[in-house]
PDB file of C-alpha atoms and ligand atoms in Angstrom:
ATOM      1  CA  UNK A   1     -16.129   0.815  -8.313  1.00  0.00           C
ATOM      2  CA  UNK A   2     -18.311  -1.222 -10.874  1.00  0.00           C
ATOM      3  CA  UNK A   3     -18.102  -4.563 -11.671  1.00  0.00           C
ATOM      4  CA  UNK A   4     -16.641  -4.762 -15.484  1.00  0.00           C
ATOM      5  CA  UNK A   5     -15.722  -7.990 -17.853  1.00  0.00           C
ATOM      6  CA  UNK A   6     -12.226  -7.594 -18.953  1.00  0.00           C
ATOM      7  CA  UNK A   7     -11.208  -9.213 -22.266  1.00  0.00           C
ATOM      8  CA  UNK A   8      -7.721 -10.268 -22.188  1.00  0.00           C
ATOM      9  CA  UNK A   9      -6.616  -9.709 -25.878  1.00  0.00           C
ATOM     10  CA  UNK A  10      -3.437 -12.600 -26.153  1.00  0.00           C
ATOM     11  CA  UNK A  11      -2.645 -11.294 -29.871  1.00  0.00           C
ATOM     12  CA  UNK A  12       0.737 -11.087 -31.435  1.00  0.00           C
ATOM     13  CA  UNK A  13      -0.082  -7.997 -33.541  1.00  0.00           C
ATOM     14  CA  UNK A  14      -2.133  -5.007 -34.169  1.00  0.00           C
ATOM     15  CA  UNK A  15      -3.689  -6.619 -37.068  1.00  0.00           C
ATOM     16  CA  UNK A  16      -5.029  -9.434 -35.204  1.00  0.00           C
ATOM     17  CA  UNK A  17      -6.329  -7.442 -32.372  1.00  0.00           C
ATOM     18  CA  UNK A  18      -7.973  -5.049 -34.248  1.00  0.00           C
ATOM     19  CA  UNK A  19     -10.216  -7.627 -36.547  1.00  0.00           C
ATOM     20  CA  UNK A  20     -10.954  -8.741 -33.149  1.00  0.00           C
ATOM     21  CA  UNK A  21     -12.058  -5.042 -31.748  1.00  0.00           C
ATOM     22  CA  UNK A  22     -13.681  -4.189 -34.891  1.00  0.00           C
ATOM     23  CA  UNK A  23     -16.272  -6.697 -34.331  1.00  0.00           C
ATOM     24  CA  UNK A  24     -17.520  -4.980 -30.962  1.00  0.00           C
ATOM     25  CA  UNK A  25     -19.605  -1.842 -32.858  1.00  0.00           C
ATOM     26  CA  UNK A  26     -21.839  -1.260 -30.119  1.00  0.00           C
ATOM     27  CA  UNK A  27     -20.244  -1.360 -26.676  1.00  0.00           C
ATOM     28  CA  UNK A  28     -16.655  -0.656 -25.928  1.00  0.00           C
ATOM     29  CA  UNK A  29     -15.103  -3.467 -23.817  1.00  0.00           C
ATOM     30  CA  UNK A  30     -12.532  -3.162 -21.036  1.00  0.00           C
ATOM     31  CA  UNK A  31      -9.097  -5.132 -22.256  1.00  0.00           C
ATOM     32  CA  UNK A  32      -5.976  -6.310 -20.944  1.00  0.00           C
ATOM     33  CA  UNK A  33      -3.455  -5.844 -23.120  1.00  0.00           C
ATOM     34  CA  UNK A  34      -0.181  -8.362 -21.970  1.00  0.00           C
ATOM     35  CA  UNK A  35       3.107  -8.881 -23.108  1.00  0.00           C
ATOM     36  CA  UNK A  36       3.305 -10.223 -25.886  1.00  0.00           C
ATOM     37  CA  UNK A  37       1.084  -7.777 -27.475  1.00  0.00           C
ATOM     38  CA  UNK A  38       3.391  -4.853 -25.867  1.00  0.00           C
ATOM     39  CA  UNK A  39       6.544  -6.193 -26.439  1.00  0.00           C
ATOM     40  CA  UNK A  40       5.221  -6.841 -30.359  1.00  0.00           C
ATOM     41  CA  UNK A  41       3.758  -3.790 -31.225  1.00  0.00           C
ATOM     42  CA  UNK A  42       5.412  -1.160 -28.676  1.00  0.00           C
ATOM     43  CA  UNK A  43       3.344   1.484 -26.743  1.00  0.00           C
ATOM     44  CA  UNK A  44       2.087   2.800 -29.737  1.00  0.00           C
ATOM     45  CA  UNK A  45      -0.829   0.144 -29.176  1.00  0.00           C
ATOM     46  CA  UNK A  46      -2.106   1.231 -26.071  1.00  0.00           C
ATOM     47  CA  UNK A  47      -2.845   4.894 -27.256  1.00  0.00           C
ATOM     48  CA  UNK A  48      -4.250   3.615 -30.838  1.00  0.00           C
ATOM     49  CA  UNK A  49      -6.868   0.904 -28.726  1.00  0.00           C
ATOM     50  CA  UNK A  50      -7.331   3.581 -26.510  1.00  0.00           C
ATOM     51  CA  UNK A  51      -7.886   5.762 -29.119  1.00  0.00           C
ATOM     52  CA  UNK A  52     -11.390   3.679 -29.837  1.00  0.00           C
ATOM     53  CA  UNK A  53     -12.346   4.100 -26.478  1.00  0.00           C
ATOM     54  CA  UNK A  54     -11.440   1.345 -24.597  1.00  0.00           C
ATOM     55  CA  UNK A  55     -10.561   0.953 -21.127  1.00  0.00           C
ATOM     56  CA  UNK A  56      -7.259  -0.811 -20.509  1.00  0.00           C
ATOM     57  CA  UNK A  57      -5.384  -2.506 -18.239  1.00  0.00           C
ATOM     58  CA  UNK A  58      -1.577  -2.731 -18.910  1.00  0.00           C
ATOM     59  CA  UNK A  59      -0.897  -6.534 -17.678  1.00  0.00           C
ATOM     60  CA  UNK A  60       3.164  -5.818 -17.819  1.00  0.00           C
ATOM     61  CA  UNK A  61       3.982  -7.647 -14.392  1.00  0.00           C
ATOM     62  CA  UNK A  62       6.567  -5.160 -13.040  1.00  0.00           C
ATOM     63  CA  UNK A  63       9.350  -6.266 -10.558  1.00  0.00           C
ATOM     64  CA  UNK A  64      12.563  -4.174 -10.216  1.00  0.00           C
ATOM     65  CA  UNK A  65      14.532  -2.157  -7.631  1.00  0.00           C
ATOM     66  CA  UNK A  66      12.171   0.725  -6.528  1.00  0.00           C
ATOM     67  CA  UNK A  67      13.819   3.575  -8.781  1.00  0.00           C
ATOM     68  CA  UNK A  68      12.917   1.630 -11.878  1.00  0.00           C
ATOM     69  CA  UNK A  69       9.417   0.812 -11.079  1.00  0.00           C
ATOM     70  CA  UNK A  70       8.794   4.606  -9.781  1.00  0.00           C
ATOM     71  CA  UNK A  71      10.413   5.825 -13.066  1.00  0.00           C
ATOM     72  CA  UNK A  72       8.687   2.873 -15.425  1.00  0.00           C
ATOM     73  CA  UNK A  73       5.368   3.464 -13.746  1.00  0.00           C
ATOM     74  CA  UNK A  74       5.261   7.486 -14.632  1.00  0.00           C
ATOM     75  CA  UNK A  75       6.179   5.939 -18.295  1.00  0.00           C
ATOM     76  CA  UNK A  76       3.246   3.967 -18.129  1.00  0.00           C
ATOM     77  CA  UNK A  77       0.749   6.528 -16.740  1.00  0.00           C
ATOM     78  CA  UNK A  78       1.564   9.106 -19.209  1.00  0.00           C
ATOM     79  CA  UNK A  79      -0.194   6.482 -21.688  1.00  0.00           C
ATOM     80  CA  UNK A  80      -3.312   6.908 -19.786  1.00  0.00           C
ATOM     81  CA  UNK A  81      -3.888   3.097 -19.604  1.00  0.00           C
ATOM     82  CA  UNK A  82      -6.517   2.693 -16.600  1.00  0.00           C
ATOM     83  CA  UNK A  83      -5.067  -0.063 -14.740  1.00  0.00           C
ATOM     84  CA  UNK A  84      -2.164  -1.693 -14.327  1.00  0.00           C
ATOM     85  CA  UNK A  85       0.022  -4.163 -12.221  1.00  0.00           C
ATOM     86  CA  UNK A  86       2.915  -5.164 -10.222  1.00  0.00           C
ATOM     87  CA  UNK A  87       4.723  -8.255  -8.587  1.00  0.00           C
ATOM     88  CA  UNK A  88       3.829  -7.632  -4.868  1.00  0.00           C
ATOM     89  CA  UNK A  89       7.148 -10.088  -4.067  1.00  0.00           C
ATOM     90  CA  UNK A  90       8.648  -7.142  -5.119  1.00  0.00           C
ATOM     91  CA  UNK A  91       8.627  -5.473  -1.707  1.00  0.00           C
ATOM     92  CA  UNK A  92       6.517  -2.981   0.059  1.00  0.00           C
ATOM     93  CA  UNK A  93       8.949  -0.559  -0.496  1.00  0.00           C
ATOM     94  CA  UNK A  94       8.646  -1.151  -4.446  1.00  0.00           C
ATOM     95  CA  UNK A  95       4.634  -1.091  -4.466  1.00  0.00           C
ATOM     96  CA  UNK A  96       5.395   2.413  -2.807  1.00  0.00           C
ATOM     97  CA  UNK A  97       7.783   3.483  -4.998  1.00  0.00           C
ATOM     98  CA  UNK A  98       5.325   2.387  -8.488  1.00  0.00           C
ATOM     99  CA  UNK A  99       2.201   4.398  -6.605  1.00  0.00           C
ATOM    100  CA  UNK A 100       4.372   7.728  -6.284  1.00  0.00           C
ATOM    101  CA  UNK A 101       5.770   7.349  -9.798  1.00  0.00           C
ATOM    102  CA  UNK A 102       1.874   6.126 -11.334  1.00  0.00           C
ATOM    103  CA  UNK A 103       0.378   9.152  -9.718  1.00  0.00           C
ATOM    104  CA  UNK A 104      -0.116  12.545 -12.391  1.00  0.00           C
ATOM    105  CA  UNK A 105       0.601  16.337 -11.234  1.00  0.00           C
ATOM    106  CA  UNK A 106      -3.425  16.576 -11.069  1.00  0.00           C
ATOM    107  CA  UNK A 107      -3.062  14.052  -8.401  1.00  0.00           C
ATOM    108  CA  UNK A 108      -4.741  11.155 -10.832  1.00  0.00           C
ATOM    109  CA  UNK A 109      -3.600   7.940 -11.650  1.00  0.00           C
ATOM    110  CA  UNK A 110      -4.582   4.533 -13.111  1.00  0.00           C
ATOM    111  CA  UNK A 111      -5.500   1.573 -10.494  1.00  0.00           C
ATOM    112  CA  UNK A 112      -2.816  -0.156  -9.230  1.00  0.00           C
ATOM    113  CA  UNK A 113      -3.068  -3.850  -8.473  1.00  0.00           C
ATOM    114  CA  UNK A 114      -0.864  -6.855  -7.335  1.00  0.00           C
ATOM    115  CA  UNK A 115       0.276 -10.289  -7.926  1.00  0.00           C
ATOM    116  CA  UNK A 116       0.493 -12.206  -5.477  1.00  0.00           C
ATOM    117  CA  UNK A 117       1.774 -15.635  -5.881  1.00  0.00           C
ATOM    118  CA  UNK A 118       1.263 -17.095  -9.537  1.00  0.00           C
ATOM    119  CA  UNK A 119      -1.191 -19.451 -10.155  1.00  0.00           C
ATOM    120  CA  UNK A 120       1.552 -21.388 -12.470  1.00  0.00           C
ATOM    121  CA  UNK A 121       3.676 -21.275  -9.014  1.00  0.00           C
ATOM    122  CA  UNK A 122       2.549 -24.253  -6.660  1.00  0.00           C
ATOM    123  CA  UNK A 123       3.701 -25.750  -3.380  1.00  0.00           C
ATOM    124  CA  UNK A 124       6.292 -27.153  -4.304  1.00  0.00           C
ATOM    125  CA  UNK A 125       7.918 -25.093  -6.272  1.00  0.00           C
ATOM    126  CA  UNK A 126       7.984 -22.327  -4.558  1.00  0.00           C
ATOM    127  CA  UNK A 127       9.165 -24.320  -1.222  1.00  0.00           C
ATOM    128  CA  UNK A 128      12.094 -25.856  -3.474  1.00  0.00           C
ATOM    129  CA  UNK A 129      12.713 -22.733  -6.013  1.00  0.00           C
ATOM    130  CA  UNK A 130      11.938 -19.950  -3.572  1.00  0.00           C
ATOM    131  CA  UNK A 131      12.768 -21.413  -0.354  1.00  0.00           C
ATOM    132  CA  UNK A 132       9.350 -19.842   0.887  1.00  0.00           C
ATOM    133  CA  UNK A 133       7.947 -22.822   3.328  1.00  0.00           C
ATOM    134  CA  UNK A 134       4.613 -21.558   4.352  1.00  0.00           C
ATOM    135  CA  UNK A 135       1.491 -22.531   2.848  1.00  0.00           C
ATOM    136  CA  UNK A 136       0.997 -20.780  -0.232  1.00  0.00           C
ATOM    137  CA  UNK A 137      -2.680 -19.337   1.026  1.00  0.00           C
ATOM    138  CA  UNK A 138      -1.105 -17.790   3.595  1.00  0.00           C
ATOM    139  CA  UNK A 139       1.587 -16.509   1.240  1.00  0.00           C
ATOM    140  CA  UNK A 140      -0.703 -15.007  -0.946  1.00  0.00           C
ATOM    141  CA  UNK A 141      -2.649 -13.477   1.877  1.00  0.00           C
ATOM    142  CA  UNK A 142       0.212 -12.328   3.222  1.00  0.00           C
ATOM    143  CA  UNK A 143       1.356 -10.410  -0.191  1.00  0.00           C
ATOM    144  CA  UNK A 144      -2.591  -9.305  -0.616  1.00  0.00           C
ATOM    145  CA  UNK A 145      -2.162  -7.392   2.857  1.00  0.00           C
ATOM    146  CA  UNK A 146       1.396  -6.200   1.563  1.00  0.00           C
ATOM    147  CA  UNK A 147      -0.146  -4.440  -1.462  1.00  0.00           C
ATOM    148  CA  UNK A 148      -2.747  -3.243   0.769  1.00  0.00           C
ATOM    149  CA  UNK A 149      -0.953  -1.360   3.317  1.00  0.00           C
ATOM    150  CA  UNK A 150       1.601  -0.153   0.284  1.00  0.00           C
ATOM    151  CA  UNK A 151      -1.666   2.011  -0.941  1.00  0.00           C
ATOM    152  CA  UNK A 152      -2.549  -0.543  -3.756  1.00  0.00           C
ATOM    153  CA  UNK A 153      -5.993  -0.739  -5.112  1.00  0.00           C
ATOM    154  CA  UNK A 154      -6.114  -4.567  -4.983  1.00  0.00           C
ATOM    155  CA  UNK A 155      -4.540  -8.336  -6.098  1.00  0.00           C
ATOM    156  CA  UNK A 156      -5.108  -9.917  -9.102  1.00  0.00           C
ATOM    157  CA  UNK A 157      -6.259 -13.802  -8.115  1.00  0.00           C
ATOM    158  CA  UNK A 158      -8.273 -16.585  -8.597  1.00  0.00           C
ATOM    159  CA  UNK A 159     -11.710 -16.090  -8.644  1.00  0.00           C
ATOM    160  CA  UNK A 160     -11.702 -19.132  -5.204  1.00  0.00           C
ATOM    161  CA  UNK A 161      -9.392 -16.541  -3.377  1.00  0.00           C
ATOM    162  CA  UNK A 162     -11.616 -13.376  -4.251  1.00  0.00           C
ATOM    163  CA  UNK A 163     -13.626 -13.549  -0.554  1.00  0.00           C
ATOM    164  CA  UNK A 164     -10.651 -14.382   1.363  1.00  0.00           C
ATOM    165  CA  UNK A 165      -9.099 -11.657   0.054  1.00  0.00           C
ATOM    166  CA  UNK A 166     -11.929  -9.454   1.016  1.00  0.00           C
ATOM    167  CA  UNK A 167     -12.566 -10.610   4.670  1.00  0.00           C
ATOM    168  CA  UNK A 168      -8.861  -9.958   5.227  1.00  0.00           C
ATOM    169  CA  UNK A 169      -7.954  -6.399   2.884  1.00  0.00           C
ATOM    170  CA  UNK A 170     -11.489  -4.985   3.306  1.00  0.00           C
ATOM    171  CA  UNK A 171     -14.339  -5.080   0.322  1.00  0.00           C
ATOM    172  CA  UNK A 172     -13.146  -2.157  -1.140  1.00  0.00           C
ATOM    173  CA  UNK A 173      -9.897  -3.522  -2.255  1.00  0.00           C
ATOM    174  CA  UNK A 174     -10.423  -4.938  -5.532  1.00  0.00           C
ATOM    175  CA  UNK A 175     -10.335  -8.401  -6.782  1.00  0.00           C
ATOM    176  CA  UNK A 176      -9.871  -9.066  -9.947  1.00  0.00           C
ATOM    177  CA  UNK A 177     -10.185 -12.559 -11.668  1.00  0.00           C
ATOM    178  CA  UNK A 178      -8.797 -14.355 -14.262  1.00  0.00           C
ATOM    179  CA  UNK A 179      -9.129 -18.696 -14.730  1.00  0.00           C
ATOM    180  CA  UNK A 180     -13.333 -18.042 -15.609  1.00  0.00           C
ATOM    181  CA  UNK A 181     -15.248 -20.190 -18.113  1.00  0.00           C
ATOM    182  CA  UNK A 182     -18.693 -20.837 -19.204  1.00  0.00           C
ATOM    183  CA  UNK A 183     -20.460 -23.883 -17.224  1.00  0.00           C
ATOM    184  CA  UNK A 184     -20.666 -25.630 -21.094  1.00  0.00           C
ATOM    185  CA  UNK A 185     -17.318 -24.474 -22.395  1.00  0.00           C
ATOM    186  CA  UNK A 186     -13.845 -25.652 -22.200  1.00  0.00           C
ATOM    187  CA  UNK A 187     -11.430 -25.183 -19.665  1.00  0.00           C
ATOM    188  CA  UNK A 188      -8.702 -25.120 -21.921  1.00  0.00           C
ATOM    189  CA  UNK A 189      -4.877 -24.804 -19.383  1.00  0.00           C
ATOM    190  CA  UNK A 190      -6.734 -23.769 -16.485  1.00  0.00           C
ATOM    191  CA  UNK A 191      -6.823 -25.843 -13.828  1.00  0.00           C
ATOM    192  CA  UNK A 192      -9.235 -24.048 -11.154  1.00  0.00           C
ATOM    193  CA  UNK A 193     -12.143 -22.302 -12.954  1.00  0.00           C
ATOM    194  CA  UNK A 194     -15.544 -20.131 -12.128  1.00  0.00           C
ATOM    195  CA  UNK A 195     -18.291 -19.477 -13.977  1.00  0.00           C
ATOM    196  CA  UNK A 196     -19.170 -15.635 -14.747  1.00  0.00           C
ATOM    197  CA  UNK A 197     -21.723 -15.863 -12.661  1.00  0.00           C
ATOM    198  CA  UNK A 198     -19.854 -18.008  -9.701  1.00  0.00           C
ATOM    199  CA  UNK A 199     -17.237 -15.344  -9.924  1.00  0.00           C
ATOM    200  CA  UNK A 200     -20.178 -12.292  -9.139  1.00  0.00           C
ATOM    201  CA  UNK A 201     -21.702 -14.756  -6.461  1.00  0.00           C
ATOM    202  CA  UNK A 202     -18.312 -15.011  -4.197  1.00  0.00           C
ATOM    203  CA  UNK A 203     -17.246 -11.479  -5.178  1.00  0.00           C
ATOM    204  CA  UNK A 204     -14.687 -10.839  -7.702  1.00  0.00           C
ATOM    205  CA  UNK A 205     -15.051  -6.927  -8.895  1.00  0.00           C
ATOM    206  CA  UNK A 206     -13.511  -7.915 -12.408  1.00  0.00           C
ATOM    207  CA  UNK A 207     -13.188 -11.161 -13.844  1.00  0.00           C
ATOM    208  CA  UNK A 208     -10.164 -11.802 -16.612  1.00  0.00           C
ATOM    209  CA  UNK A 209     -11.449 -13.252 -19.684  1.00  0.00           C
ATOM    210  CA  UNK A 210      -9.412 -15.255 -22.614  1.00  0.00           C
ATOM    211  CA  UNK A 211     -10.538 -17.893 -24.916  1.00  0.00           C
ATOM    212  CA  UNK A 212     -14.139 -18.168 -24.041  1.00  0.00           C
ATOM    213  CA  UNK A 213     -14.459 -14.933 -25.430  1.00  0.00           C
ATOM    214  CA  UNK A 214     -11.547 -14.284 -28.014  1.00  0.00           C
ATOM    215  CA  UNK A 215     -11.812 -18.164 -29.787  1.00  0.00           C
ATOM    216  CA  UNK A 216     -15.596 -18.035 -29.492  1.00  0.00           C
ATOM    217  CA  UNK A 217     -17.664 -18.411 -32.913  1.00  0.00           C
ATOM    218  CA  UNK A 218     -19.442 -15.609 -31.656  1.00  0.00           C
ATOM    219  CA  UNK A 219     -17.224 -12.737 -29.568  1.00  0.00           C
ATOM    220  CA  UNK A 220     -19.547 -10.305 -29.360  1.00  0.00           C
ATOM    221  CA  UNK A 221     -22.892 -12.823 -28.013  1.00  0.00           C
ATOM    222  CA  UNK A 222     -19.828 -14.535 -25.476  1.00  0.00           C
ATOM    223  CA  UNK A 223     -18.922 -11.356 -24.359  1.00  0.00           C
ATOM    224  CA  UNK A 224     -22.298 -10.079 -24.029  1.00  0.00           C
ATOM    225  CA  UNK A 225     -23.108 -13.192 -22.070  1.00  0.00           C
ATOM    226  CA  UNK A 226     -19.972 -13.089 -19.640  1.00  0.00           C
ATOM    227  CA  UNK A 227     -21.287  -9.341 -19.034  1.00  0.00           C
ATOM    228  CA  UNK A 228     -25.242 -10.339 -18.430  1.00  0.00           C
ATOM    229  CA  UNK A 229     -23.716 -13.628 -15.640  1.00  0.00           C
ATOM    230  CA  UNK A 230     -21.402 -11.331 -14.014  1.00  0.00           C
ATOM    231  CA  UNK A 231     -22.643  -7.792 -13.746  1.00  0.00           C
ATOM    232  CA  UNK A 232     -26.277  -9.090 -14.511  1.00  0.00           C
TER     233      UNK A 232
HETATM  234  O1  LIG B   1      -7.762 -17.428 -22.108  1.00  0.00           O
HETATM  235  P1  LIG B   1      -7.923 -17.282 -20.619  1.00  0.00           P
HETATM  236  O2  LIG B   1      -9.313 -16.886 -20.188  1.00  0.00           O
HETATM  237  O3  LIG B   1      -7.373 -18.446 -19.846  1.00  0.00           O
HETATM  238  O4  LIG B   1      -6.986 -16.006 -20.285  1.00  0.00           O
HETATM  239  C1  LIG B   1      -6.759 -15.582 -18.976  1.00  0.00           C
HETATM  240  C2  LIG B   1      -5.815 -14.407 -18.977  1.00  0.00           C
HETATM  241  O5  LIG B   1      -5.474 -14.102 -17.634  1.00  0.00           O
HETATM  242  C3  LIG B   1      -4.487 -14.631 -19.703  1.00  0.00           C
HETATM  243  O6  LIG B   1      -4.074 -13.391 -20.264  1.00  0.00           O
HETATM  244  C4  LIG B   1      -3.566 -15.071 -18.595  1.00  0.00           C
HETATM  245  O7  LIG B   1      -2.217 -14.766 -18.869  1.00  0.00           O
HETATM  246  C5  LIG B   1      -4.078 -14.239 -17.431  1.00  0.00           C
HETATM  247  N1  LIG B   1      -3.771 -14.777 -16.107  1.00  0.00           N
HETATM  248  C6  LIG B   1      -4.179 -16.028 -15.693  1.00  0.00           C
HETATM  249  N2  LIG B   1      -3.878 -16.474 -14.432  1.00  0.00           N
HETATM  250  C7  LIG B   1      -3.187 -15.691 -13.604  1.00  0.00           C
HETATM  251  C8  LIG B   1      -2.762 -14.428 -13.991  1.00  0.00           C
HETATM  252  C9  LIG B   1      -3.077 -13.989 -15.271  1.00  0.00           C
HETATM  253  O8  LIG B   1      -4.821 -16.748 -16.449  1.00  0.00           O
HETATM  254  N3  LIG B   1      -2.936 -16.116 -12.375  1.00  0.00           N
END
């Protein structure tokens, strides 16, 4: 599996994300293409970014009674995206269900990862909200080890969790990254960051990136640079 930079395109519509994509003329980057983008534009913008010849992980979130996800998953499969992703507090039973209904008649389908806990979901919250009372590392080790023996591919986390995550689910099952800036940028609404190359050092197989890249003056030189610190 090789290490990639994803860009995570945050756009509210085609147009924007496509004067974005058009400057990338050389290399093809891997993207994440979330909600709001989805929910704007429909699945018609999966196949026409595809189309280009990106890679593309489908950052929907999906948490429903087993049925729904299996059914929703086979939806989301037949769009050839190449990744995609699943609440893991969902059940093992669910993460079952979503693998069955991901996986094509030629026996192919896209990666499959988890998330865990949030990273907007703290302590507290989720002792007061959720009732949950254990520490939330051992929560979120806990659902990594869930998604594991459901058949997953791997956990979406923070890059600090990436070799914990490892040790415990094995080095094969992925770990992919968001909450990564450049040692000189900002760090914008993240509150625990890694650099590109941090991220490679403890790790991470793909690292999530925003704003450094997508509000850059430059996309195409901060992208280039997130790929040179992280896959080298
Ligand atoms: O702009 P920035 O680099 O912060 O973007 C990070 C991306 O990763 C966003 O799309 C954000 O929603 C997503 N993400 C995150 N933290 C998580 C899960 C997803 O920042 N725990």
């Amino acid at each position: 599996m090789g290490k990639d930079v994803i860009i995570a395109c945050d756009f509210s519509s085609a147009e924007q994300v496509f004067s974005f994509l058009d400057k990338f003329t050389d290399k093809k980057p891997f993207v994440k293409i979330g909600m709001e983008l989805f929910y704007a534009e429909g699945p018609s913008i999966v196949k026409k970014i595809k189309e280009r010849g990106h890679k593309i992980f489908l950052d929907l979130k999906l948490h429903d009674i087993p049925n729904t996800v299996k059914k929703s998953m086979a939806v989301l499969s037949n769009l050839d995206v190449d990744m995609c992703n699943l609440h893991a507090s969902g059940t093992v039973n669910m993460m079952k269900a979503a693998l069955e209904g991901l996986t094509r008649p030629d026996g192919s389908r896209p990666l499959l990862i988890a998330v865990t806990q949030l990273t907007s979901t703290d302590q507290e919250s989720m002792e007061n909200d959720l009732l949950i009372k254990e520490p939330i590392e051992k929560v979120v080790m806990h659902y990594a080890k869930n998604a594991k023996a459901a058949g997953l591919d791997g956990v979406v986390c923070s890059p600090l969790e990436a070799g914990k995550v490892h040790e415990n689910c094995g080095k094969d099952f992925l770990t992919v990254t968001p909450g990564v800036r450049f040692a000189d940028g900002d760090i914008g609404d993240q509150k625990r960051v890694m650099t590109p190359a941090e991220a490679k050092k403890i790790g991470s197989d793909y690292i999530v990136v925003g704003r450094p890249i997508t509000a850059a003056d430059d996309v195409v030189a901060a992208y280039n640079r997130c790929v040179e610190e992280f896959v080298g």
